[in-house]
mmCIF file with all atom_site columns, C-alpha atoms in Angstrom:
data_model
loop_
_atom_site.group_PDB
_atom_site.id
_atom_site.type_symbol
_atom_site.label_atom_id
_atom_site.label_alt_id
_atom_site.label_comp_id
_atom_site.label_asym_id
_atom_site.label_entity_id
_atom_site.label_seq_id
_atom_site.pdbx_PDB_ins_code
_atom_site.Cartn_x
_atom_site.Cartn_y
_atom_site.Cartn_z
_atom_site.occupancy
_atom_site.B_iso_or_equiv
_atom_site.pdbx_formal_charge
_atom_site.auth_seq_id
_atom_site.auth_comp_id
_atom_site.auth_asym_id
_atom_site.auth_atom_id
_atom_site.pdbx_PDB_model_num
ATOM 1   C CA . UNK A 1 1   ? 187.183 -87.256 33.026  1.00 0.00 ? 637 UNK A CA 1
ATOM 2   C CA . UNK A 1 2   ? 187.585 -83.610 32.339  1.00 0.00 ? 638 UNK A CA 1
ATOM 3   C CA . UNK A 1 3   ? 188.092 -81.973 28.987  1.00 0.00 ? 639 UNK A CA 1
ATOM 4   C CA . UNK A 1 4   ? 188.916 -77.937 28.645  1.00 0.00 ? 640 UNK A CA 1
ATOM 5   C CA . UNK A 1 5   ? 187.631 -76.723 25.598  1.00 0.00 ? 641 UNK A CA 1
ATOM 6   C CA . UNK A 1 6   ? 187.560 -72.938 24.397  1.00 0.00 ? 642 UNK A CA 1
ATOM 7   C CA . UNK A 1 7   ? 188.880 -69.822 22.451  1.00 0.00 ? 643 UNK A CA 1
ATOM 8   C CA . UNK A 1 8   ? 191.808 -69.942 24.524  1.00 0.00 ? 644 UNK A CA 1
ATOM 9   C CA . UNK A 1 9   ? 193.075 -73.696 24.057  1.00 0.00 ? 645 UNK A CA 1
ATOM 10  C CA . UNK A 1 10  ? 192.237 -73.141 20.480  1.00 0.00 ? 646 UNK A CA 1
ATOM 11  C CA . UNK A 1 11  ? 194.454 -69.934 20.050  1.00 0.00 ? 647 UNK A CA 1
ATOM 12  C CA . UNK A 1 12  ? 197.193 -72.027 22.133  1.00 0.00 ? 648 UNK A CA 1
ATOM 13  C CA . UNK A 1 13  ? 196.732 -74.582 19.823  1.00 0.00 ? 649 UNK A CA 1
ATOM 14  C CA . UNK A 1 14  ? 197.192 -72.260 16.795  1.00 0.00 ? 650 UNK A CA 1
ATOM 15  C CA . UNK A 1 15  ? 200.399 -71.149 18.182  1.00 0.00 ? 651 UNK A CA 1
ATOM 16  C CA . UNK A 1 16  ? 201.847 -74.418 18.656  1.00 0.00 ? 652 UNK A CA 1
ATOM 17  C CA . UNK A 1 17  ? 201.094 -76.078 15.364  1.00 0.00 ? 653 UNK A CA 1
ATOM 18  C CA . UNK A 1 18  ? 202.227 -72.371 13.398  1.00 0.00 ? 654 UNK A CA 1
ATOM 19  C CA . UNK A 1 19  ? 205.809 -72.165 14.770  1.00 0.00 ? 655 UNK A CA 1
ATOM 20  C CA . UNK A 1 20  ? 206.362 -76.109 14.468  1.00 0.00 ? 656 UNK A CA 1
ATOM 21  C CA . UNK A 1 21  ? 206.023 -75.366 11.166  1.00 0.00 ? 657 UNK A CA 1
ATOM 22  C CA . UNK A 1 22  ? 208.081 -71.914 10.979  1.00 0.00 ? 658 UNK A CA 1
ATOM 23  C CA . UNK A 1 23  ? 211.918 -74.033 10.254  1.00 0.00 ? 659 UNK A CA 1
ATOM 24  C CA . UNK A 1 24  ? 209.814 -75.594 7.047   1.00 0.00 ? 660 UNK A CA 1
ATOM 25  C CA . UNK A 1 25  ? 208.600 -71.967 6.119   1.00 0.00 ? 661 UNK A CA 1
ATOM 26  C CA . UNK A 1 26  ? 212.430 -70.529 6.894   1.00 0.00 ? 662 UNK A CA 1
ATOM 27  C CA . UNK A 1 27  ? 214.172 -72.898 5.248   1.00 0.00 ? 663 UNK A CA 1
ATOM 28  C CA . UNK A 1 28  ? 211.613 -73.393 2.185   1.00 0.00 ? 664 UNK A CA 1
ATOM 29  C CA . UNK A 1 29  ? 212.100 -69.830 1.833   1.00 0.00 ? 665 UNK A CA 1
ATOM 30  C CA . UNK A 1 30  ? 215.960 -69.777 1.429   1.00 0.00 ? 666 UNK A CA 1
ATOM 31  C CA . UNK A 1 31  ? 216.349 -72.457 -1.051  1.00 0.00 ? 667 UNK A CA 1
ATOM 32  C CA . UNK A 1 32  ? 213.794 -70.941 -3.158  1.00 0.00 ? 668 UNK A CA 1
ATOM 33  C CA . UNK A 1 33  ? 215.371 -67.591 -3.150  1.00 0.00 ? 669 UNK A CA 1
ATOM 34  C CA . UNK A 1 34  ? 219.000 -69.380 -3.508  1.00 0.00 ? 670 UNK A CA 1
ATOM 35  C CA . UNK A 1 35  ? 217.699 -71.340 -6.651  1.00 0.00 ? 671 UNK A CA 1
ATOM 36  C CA . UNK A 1 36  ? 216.574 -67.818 -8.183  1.00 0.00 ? 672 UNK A CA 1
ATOM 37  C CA . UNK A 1 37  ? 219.843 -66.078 -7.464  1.00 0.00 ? 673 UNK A CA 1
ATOM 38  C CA . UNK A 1 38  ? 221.858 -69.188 -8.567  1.00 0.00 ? 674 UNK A CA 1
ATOM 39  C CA . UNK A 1 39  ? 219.413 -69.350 -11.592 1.00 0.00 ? 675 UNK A CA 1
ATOM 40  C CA . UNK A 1 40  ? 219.592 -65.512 -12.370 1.00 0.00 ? 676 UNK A CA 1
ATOM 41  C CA . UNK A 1 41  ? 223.555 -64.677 -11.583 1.00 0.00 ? 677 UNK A CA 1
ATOM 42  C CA . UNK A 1 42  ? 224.812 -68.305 -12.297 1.00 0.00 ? 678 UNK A CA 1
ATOM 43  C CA . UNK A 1 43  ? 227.189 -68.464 -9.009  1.00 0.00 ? 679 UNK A CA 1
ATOM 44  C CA . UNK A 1 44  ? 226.893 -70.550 -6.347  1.00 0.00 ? 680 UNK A CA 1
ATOM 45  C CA . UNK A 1 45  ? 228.574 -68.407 -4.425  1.00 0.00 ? 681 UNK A CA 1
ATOM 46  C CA . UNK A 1 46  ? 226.315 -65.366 -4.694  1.00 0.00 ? 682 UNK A CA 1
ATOM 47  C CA . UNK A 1 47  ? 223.522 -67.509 -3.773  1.00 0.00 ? 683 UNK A CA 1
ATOM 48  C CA . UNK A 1 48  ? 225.401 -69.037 -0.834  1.00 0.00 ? 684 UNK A CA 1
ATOM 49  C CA . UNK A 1 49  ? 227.184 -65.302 0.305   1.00 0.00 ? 685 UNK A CA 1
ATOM 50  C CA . UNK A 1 50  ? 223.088 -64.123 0.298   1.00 0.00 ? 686 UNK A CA 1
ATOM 51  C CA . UNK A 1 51  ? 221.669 -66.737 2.361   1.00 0.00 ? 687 UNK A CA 1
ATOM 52  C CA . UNK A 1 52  ? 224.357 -66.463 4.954   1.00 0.00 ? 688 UNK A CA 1
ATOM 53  C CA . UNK A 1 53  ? 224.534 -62.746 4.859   1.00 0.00 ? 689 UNK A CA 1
ATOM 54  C CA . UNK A 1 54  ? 220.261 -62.898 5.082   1.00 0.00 ? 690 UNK A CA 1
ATOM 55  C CA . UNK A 1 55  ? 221.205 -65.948 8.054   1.00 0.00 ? 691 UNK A CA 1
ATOM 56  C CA . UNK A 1 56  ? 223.371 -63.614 10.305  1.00 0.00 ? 692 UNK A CA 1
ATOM 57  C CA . UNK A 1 57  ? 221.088 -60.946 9.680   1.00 0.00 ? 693 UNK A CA 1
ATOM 58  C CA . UNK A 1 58  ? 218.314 -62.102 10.934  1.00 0.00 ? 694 UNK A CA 1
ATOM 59  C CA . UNK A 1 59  ? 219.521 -63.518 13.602  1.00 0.00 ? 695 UNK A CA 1
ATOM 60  C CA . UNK A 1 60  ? 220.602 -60.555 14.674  1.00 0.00 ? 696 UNK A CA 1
ATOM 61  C CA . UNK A 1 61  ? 217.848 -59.055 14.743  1.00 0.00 ? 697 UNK A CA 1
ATOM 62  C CA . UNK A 1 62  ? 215.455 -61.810 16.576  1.00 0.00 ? 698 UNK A CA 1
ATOM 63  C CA . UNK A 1 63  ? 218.447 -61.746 18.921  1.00 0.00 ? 699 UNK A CA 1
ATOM 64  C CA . UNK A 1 64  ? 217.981 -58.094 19.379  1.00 0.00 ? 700 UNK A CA 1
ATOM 65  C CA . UNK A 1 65  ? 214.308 -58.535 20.035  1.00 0.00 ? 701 UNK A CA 1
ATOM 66  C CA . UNK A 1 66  ? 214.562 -61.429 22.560  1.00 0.00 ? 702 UNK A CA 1
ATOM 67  C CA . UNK A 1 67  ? 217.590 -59.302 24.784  1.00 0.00 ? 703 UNK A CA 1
ATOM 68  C CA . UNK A 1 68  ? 214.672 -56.577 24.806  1.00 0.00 ? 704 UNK A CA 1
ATOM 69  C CA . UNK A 1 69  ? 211.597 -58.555 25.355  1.00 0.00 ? 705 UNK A CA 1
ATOM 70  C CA . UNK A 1 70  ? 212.580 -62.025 26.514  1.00 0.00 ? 706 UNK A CA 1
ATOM 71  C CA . UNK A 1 71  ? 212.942 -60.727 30.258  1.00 0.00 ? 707 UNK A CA 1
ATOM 72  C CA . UNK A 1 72  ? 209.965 -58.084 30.501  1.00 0.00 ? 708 UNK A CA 1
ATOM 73  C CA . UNK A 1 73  ? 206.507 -59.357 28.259  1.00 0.00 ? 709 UNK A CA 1
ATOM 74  C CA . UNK A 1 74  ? 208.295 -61.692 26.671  1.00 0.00 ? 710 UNK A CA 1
ATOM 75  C CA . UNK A 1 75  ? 208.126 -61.776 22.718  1.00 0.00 ? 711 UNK A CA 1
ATOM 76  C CA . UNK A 1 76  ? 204.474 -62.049 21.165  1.00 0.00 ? 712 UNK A CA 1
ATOM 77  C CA . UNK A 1 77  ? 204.172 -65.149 19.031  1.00 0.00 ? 713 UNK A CA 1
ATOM 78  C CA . UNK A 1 78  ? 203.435 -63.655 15.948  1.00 0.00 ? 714 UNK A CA 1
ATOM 79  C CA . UNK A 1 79  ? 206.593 -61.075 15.191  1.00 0.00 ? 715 UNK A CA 1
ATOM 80  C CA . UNK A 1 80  ? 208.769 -63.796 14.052  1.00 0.00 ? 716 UNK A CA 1
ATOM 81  C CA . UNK A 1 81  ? 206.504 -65.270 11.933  1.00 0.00 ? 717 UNK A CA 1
ATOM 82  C CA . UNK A 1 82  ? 205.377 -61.938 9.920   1.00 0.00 ? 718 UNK A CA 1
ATOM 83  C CA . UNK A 1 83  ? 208.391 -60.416 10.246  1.00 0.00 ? 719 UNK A CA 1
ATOM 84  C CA . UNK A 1 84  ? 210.825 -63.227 8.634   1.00 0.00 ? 720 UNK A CA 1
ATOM 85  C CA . UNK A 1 85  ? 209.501 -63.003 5.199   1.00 0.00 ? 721 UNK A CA 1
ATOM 86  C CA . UNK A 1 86  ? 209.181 -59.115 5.542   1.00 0.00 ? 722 UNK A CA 1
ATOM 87  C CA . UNK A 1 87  ? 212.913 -58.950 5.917   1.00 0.00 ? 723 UNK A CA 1
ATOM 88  C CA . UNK A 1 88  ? 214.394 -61.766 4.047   1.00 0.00 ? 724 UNK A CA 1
ATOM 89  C CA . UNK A 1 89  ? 212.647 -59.716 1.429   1.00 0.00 ? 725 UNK A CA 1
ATOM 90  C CA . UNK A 1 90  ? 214.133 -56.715 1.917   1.00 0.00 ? 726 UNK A CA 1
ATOM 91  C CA . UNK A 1 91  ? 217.294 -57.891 2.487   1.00 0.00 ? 727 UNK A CA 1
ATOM 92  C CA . UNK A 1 92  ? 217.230 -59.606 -0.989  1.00 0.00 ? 728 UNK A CA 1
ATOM 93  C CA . UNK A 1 93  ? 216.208 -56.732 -2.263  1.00 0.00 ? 729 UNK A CA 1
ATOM 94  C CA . UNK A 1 94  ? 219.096 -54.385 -0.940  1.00 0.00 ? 730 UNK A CA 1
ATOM 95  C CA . UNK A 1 95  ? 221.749 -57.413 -2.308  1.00 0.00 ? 731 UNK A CA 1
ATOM 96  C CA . UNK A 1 96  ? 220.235 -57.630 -5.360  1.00 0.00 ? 732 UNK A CA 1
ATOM 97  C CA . UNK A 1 97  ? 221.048 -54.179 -6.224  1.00 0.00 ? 733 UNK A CA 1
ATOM 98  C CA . UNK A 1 98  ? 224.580 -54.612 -5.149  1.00 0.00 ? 734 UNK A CA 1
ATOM 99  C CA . UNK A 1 99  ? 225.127 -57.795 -6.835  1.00 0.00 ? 735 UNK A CA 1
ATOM 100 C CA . UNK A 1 100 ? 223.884 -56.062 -9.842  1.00 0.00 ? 736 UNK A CA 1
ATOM 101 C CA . UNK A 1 101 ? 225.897 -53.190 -9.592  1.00 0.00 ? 737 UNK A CA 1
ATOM 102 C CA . UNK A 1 102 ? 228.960 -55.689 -9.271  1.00 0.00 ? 738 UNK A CA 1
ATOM 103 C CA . UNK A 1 103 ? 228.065 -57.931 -11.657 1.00 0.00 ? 739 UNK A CA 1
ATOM 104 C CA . UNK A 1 104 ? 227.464 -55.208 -14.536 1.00 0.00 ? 740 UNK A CA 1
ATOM 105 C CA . UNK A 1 105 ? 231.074 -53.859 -13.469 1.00 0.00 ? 741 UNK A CA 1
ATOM 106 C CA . UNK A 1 106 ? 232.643 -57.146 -14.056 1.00 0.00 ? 742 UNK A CA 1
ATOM 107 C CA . UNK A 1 107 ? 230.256 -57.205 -17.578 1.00 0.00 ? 743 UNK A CA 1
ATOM 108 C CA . UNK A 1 108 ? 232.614 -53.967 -18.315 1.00 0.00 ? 744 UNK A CA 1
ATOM 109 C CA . UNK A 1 109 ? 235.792 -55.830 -17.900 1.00 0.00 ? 745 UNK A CA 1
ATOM 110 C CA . UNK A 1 110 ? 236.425 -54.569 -14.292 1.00 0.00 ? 746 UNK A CA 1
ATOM 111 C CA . UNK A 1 111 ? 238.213 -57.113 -11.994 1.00 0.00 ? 747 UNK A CA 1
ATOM 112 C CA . UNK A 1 112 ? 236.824 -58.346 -8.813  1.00 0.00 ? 748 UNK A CA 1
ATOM 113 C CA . UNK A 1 113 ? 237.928 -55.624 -6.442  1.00 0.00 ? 749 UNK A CA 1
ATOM 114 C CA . UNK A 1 114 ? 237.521 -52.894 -8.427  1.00 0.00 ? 750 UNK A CA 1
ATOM 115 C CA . UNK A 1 115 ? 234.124 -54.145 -9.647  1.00 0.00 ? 751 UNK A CA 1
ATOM 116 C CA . UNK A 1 116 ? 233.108 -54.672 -6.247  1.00 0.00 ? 752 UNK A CA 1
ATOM 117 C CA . UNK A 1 117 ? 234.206 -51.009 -5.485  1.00 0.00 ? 753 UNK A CA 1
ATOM 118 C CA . UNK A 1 118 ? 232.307 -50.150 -8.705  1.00 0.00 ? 754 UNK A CA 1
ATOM 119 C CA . UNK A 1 119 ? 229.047 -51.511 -7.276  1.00 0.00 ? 755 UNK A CA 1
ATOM 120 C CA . UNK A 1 120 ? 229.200 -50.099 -4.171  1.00 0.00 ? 756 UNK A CA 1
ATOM 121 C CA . UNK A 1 121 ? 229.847 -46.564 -5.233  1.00 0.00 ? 757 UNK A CA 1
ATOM 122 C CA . UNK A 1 122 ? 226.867 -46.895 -7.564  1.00 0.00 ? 758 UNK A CA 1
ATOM 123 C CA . UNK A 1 123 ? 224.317 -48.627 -5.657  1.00 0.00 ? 759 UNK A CA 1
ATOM 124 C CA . UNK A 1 124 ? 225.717 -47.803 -2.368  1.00 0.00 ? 760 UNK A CA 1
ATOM 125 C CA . UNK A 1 125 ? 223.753 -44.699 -1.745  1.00 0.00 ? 761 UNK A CA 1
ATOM 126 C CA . UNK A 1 126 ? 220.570 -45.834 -3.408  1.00 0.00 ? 762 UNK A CA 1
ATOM 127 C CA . UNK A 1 127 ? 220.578 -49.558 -0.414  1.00 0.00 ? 763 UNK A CA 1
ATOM 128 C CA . UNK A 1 128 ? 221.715 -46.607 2.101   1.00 0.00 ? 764 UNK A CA 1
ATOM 129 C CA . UNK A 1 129 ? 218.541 -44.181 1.168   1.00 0.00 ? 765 UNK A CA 1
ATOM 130 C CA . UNK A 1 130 ? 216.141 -47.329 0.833   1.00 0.00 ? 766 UNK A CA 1
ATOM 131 C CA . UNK A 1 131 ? 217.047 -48.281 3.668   1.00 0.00 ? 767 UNK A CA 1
ATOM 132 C CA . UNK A 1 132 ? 216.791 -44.837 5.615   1.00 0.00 ? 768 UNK A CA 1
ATOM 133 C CA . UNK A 1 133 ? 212.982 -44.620 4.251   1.00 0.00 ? 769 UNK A CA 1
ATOM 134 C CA . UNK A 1 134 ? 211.777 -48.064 5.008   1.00 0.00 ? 770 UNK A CA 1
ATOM 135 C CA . UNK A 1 135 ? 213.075 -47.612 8.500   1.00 0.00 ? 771 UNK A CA 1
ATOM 136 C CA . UNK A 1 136 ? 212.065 -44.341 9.284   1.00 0.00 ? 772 UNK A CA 1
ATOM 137 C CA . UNK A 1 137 ? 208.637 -45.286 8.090   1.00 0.00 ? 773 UNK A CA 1
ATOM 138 C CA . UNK A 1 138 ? 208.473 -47.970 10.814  1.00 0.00 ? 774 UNK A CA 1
ATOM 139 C CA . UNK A 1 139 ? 209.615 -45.875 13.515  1.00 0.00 ? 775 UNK A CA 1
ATOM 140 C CA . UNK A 1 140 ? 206.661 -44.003 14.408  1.00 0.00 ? 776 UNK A CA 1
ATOM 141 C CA . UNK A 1 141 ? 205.092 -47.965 15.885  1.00 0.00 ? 777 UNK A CA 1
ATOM 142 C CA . UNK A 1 142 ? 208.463 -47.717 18.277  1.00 0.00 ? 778 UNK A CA 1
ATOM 143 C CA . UNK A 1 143 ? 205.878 -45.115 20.393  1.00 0.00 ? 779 UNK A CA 1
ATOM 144 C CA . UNK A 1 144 ? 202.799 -47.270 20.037  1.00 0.00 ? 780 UNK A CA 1
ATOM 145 C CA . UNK A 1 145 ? 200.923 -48.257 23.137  1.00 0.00 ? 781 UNK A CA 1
ATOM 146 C CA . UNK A 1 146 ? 200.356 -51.805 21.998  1.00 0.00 ? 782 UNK A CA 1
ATOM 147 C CA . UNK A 1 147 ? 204.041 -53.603 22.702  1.00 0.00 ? 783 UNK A CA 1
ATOM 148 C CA . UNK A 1 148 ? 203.343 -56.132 19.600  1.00 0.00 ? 784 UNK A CA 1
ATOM 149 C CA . UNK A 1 149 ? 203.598 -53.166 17.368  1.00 0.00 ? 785 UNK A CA 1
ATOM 150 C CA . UNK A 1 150 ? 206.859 -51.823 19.062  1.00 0.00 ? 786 UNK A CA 1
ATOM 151 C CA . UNK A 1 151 ? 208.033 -55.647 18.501  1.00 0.00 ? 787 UNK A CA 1
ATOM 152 C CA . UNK A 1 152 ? 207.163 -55.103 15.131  1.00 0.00 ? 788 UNK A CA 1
ATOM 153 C CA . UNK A 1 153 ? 208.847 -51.818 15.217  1.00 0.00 ? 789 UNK A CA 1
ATOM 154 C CA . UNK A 1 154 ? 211.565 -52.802 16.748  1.00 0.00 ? 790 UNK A CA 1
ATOM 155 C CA . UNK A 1 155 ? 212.341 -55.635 14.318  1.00 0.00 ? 791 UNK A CA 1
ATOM 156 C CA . UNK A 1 156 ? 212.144 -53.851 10.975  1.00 0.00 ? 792 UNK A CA 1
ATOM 157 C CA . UNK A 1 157 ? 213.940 -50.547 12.191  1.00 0.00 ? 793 UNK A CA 1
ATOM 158 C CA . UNK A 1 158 ? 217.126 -52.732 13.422  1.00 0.00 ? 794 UNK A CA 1
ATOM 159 C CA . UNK A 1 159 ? 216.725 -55.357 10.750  1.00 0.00 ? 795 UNK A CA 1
ATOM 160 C CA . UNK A 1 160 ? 216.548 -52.512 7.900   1.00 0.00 ? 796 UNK A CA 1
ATOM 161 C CA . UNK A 1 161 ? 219.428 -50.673 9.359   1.00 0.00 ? 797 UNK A CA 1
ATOM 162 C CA . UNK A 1 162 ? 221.855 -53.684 10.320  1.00 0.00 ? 798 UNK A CA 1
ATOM 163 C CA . UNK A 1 163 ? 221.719 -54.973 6.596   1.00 0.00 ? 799 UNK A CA 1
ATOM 164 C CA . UNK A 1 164 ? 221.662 -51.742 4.940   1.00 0.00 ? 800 UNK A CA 1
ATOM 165 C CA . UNK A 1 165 ? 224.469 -49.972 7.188   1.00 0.00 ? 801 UNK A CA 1
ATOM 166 C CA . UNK A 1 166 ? 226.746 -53.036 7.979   1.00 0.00 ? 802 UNK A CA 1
ATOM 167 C CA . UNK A 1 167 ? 225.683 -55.903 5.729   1.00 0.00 ? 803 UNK A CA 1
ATOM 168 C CA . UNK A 1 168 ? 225.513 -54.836 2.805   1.00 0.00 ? 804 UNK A CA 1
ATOM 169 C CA . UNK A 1 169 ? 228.645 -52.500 2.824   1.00 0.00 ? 805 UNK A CA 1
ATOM 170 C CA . UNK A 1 170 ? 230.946 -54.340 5.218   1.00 0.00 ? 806 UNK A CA 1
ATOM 171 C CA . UNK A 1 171 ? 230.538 -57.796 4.119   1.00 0.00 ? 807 UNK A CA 1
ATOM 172 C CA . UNK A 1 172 ? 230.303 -57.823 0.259   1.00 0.00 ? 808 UNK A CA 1
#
């Protein structure tokens, strides 16, 4: 009988039992956040528009990662894992200032459209400049030597700028 023992089965073994856990952590993490949007803006729909607008985000942005990684060192266990809650939190963040914005329109008698209009114009620029620091501020790992930081990189500069440039204004 042989047994193989060691750091390295134990870090395999770490890897294994932390993503077979990850869909609990993902999907734990968007019905919390959809119970305090529905709970704070009283719409089903807001809470249902952010978790499939934070959705198609991020899977753009894994999806980005793997078409850059998946065929050369392959994607380092980790960046999904810290990265997810990184950007559904941002993300949130970004919508919340645009539902507000839209939501204290339509508190000054503004209908839909133009309230949504409303919103954007006023907390359009301030998700736009947000968005330009936070990724700019991540850039600098794109030139690191060490490719889980460029992962890293990689992830928050596209995820930053896809939901600040084209999620947040295109699909309100």
């Amino acid at each position: 009988r042989l047994e193989v023992t060691g750091w390295g089965l134990q870090y395999l073994a770490l890897q294994i039992y932390t993503l077979s856990r990850f869909s609990v952590v993902a999907l734990s993490t968007g019905a919390c956040i959809s119970l305090v949007l529905f709970c704070s803006y009283f719409s089903f729909l807001v809470a249902l528009r952010s978790a499939l607008t934070n959705l198609v985000s991020i899977s753009f942005v894994f999806g980005v990662l793997s078409l850059m990684y998946s065929e050369t060192v392959g994607v380092c266990w980790l960046i999904p894992l810290v990265t997810f809650s990184i950007l559904v939190g941002l993300n949130m963040d970004y919508d919340v200032f645009l539902i507000t914005g839209i939501f204290e329109a339509k508190q000054q008698g503004h209908a839909n459209r133009p309230a949504i209009v409303r919103g954007m114009e006023s907390n359009g620029p301030v998700i736009g400049m947000a968005g330009l620091i936070m990724g700019t501020a991540f850039c600098g790992l794109l030139f690191s030597s060490t490719v889980m930081l460029q992962q890293l990189a990689l992830v928050m500069v596209v995820g930053v700028a896809f939901d600040t440039l084209f999620m947040q204004s295109m699909l309100v």
